[in-house]
PDB file of C-alpha atoms in Angstrom:
ATOM      1  CA  MET A1452      91.924  90.178 105.538  1.00  0.00           C
ATOM      2  CA  PRO A1453      91.030  93.274 103.499  1.00  0.00           C
ATOM      3  CA  ASN A1454      87.446  94.534 103.433  1.00  0.00           C
ATOM      4  CA  PHE A1455      87.618  94.851  99.645  1.00  0.00           C
ATOM      5  CA  LYS A1456      88.445  92.882  96.526  1.00  0.00           C
ATOM      6  CA  CYS A1457      90.513  94.279  93.649  1.00  0.00           C
ATOM      7  CA  LEU A1458      88.699  94.123  90.294  1.00  0.00           C
ATOM      8  CA  PHE A1459      91.066  96.135  88.077  1.00  0.00           C
ATOM      9  CA  PHE A1460      94.650  97.245  88.731  1.00  0.00           C
ATOM     10  CA  LEU A1461      96.627  99.502  86.376  1.00  0.00           C
ATOM     11  CA  GLU A1462      99.884 101.259  87.226  1.00  0.00           C
ATOM     12  CA  ASN A1463     103.074 103.002  86.219  1.00  0.00           C
ATOM     13  CA  ASP A1464     105.986 104.288  88.313  1.00  0.00           C
ATOM     14  CA  GLY A1465     104.038 107.277  89.613  1.00  0.00           C
ATOM     15  CA  LEU A1466     100.388 106.255  89.617  1.00  0.00           C
ATOM     16  CA  GLN A1467      98.079 103.357  90.384  1.00  0.00           C
ATOM     17  CA  VAL A1468      94.444 103.220  89.299  1.00  0.00           C
ATOM     18  CA  VAL A1469      92.423 100.533  91.052  1.00  0.00           C
ATOM     19  CA  GLU A1470      88.789  99.447  91.071  1.00  0.00           C
ATOM     20  CA  VAL A1471      87.748  97.836  94.328  1.00  0.00           C
ATOM     21  CA  LYS A1472      84.583  96.115  95.473  1.00  0.00           C
ATOM     22  CA  HIS A1473      83.650  96.455  99.149  1.00  0.00           C
ATOM     23  CA  THR A1474      83.102  93.025 100.665  1.00  0.00           C
ATOM     24  CA  ASP A1475      81.771  94.197 104.018  1.00  0.00           C
ATOM     25  CA  LEU A1476      78.651  96.119 102.985  1.00  0.00           C
ATOM     26  CA  ASP A1477      75.015  95.143 103.284  1.00  0.00           C
ATOM     27  CA  GLU A1478      73.614  93.299 100.261  1.00  0.00           C
ATOM     28  CA  ASN A1479      71.155  96.165  99.703  1.00  0.00           C
ATOM     29  CA  ALA A1480      73.890  98.787  99.401  1.00  0.00           C
ATOM     30  CA  GLU A1481      73.947 100.973  96.300  1.00  0.00           C
ATOM     31  CA  ALA A1482      76.371 100.036  93.512  1.00  0.00           C
ATOM     32  CA  SER A1483      78.051 103.427  93.979  1.00  0.00           C
ATOM     33  CA  GLU A1484      78.859 102.418  97.570  1.00  0.00           C
ATOM     34  CA  ILE A1485      80.073  98.914  96.687  1.00  0.00           C
ATOM     35  CA  PHE A1486      82.320  99.733  93.721  1.00  0.00           C
ATOM     36  CA  LYS A1487      85.010 102.434  93.923  1.00  0.00           C
ATOM     37  CA  TRP A1488      87.701 103.596  91.515  1.00  0.00           C
ATOM     38  CA  LEU A1489      90.748 104.921  93.337  1.00  0.00           C
ATOM     39  CA  ARG A1490      93.790 106.850  92.199  1.00  0.00           C
ATOM     40  CA  ILE A1491      96.985 106.434  94.207  1.00  0.00           C
ATOM     41  CA  ASP A1492      99.941 108.779  93.802  1.00  0.00           C
ATOM     42  CA  SER A1493     103.107 106.706  94.293  1.00  0.00           C
ATOM     43  CA  SER A1494     105.280 109.620  95.381  1.00  0.00           C
ATOM     44  CA  THR A1495     102.956 110.838  98.149  1.00  0.00           C
ATOM     45  CA  ASN A1496     100.887 107.677  98.847  1.00  0.00           C
ATOM     46  CA  GLU A1497      97.814 109.888  98.533  1.00  0.00           C
ATOM     47  CA  VAL A1498      94.636 107.952  97.755  1.00  0.00           C
ATOM     48  CA  SER A1499      91.736 109.774  96.120  1.00  0.00           C
ATOM     49  CA  GLN A1500      88.441 108.494  94.855  1.00  0.00           C
ATOM     50  CA  LEU A1501      87.622 109.009  91.189  1.00  0.00           C
ATOM     51  CA  THR A1502      84.042 110.169  90.679  1.00  0.00           C
ATOM     52  CA  PHE A1503      82.562 107.567  88.337  1.00  0.00           C
ATOM     53  CA  SER A1504      80.324 108.885  85.587  1.00  0.00           C
ATOM     54  CA  THR A1505      79.794 106.177  82.973  1.00  0.00           C
ATOM     55  CA  MET A1506      81.470 103.246  81.259  1.00  0.00           C
ATOM     56  CA  ASP A1507      81.715 101.544  77.897  1.00  0.00           C
ATOM     57  CA  SER A1508      82.859  98.035  77.148  1.00  0.00           C
ATOM     58  CA  SER A1509      83.268  97.048  73.522  1.00  0.00           C
ATOM     59  CA  GLY A1510      85.108  93.851  72.771  1.00  0.00           C
ATOM     60  CA  GLU A1511      88.617  94.105  74.112  1.00  0.00           C
ATOM     61  CA  ILE A1512      88.536  97.808  75.036  1.00  0.00           C
ATOM     62  CA  GLU A1513      87.210  99.076  78.363  1.00  0.00           C
ATOM     63  CA  GLU A1514      86.481 102.759  78.970  1.00  0.00           C
ATOM     64  CA  ARG A1515      85.624 104.539  82.193  1.00  0.00           C
ATOM     65  CA  TYR A1516      84.620 108.180  82.427  1.00  0.00           C
ATOM     66  CA  PHE A1517      85.144 110.123  85.643  1.00  0.00           C
ATOM     67  CA  GLU A1518      84.709 113.763  86.625  1.00  0.00           C
ATOM     68  CA  GLU A1519      88.509 113.815  87.054  1.00  0.00           C
ATOM     69  CA  GLY A1520      89.345 112.251  83.676  1.00  0.00           C
ATOM     70  CA  TYR A1521      89.067 109.280  81.351  1.00  0.00           C
ATOM     71  CA  LEU A1522      90.508 105.759  81.552  1.00  0.00           C
ATOM     72  CA  LYS A1523      90.858 103.505  78.521  1.00  0.00           C
ATOM     73  CA  PHE A1524      92.392 100.041  78.829  1.00  0.00           C
ATOM     74  CA  ASN A1525      92.636  96.577  77.344  1.00  0.00           C
ATOM     75  CA  SER A1526      94.019  93.317  78.717  1.00  0.00           C
ATOM     76  CA  LYS A1527      97.615  94.623  78.786  1.00  0.00           C
ATOM     77  CA  THR A1528      97.816  98.431  78.841  1.00  0.00           C
ATOM     78  CA  GLY A1529      95.812 101.538  79.573  1.00  0.00           C
ATOM     79  CA  THR A1530      95.865 105.318  79.524  1.00  0.00           C
ATOM     80  CA  PHE A1531      94.470 107.688  82.124  1.00  0.00           C
ATOM     81  CA  ILE A1532      93.868 111.177  80.743  1.00  0.00           C
ATOM     82  CA  GLU A1533      93.286 113.842  83.355  1.00  0.00           C
ATOM     83  CA  LYS A1534      90.479 116.350  82.928  1.00  0.00           C
ATOM     84  CA  PHE A1535      91.212 119.101  80.406  1.00  0.00           C
ATOM     85  CA  ASN A1536      94.026 116.875  79.081  1.00  0.00           C
ATOM     86  CA  SER A1537      96.280 118.322  81.791  1.00  0.00           C
ATOM     87  CA  ALA A1538      98.265 115.064  81.909  1.00  0.00           C
ATOM     88  CA  GLN A1539      98.265 111.644  80.282  1.00  0.00           C
ATOM     89  CA  HIS A1540      99.482 108.555  82.094  1.00  0.00           C
ATOM     90  CA  ALA A1541     100.464 105.383  80.220  1.00  0.00           C
ATOM     91  CA  LEU A1542      99.640 102.424  82.461  1.00  0.00           C
ATOM     92  CA  VAL A1543     100.247  98.686  82.541  1.00  0.00           C
ATOM     93  CA  ARG A1544      97.327  96.471  83.494  1.00  0.00           C
ATOM     94  CA  ARG A1545      98.225  93.886  86.107  1.00  0.00           C
ATOM     95  CA  ASP A1546      96.697  90.432  85.793  1.00  0.00           C
ATOM     96  CA  GLU A1547      97.629  89.691  89.362  1.00  0.00           C
ATOM     97  CA  LEU A1548      94.842  91.294  91.371  1.00  0.00           C
ATOM     98  CA  GLN A1549      96.533  90.612  94.695  1.00  0.00           C
ATOM     99  CA  LEU A1550      97.706  94.106  95.516  1.00  0.00           C
ATOM    100  CA  PRO A1551     101.047  94.693  97.220  1.00  0.00           C
ATOM    101  CA  VAL A1552     100.622  94.930 100.995  1.00  0.00           C
ATOM    102  CA  HIS A1553     101.468  98.661 101.126  1.00  0.00           C
ATOM    103  CA  LEU A1554      98.690  99.407  98.579  1.00  0.00           C
ATOM    104  CA  GLN A1555      96.221  97.211 100.474  1.00  0.00           C
ATOM    105  CA  ASN A1556      97.016  99.146 103.641  1.00  0.00           C
ATOM    106  CA  LEU A1557      96.647 102.536 101.928  1.00  0.00           C
ATOM    107  CA  ILE A1558      93.299 101.525 100.434  1.00  0.00           C
ATOM    108  CA  GLU A1559      91.976 100.053 103.689  1.00  0.00           C
ATOM    109  CA  THR A1560      92.927 103.212 105.568  1.00  0.00           C
ATOM    110  CA  PHE A1561      91.221 105.336 102.900  1.00  0.00           C
ATOM    111  CA  ILE A1562      88.059 103.198 102.955  1.00  0.00           C
ATOM    112  CA  ASP A1563      87.891 103.189 106.759  1.00  0.00           C
ATOM    113  CA  SER A1564      88.366 106.958 106.964  1.00  0.00           C
ATOM    114  CA  ASN A1565      85.585 107.535 104.418  1.00  0.00           C
ATOM    115  CA  LYS A1566      83.095 104.986 105.763  1.00  0.00           C
ATOM    116  CA  HIS A1567      81.066 107.427 107.756  1.00  0.00           C
ATOM    117  CA  THR A1568      81.282 110.260 105.258  1.00  0.00           C
ATOM    118  CA  THR A1569      77.946 111.045 103.692  1.00  0.00           C
ATOM    119  CA  THR A1570      77.425 112.813 100.409  1.00  0.00           C
ATOM    120  CA  VAL A1571      74.671 115.367 100.035  1.00  0.00           C
TER     121      VAL A1571
END
């Protein structure tokens, strides 16, 4: 069983953007440790963490701001705009939060390899 729960899942043919909640951390853990936004490149299977900055939720539109870019989405679609507008990715929001097994495995491996990494 995965050590995380998927909260949001948006994707296209080349990119997945996922918010996960760690389910194996102490109840006193910081929110920044519990909740992670991840970007997964479909062609390389590279998982990278997006550095969360702030969020806005107004009615049906959700917005997330990261050091690496900006994500705007509703109940059906979304757009991830990379920093400096270097690329824009049209995404489809998945209602089914059960991730495909290969994505679960990639995310678990990423989480496990970053568990003991400390930020200064």
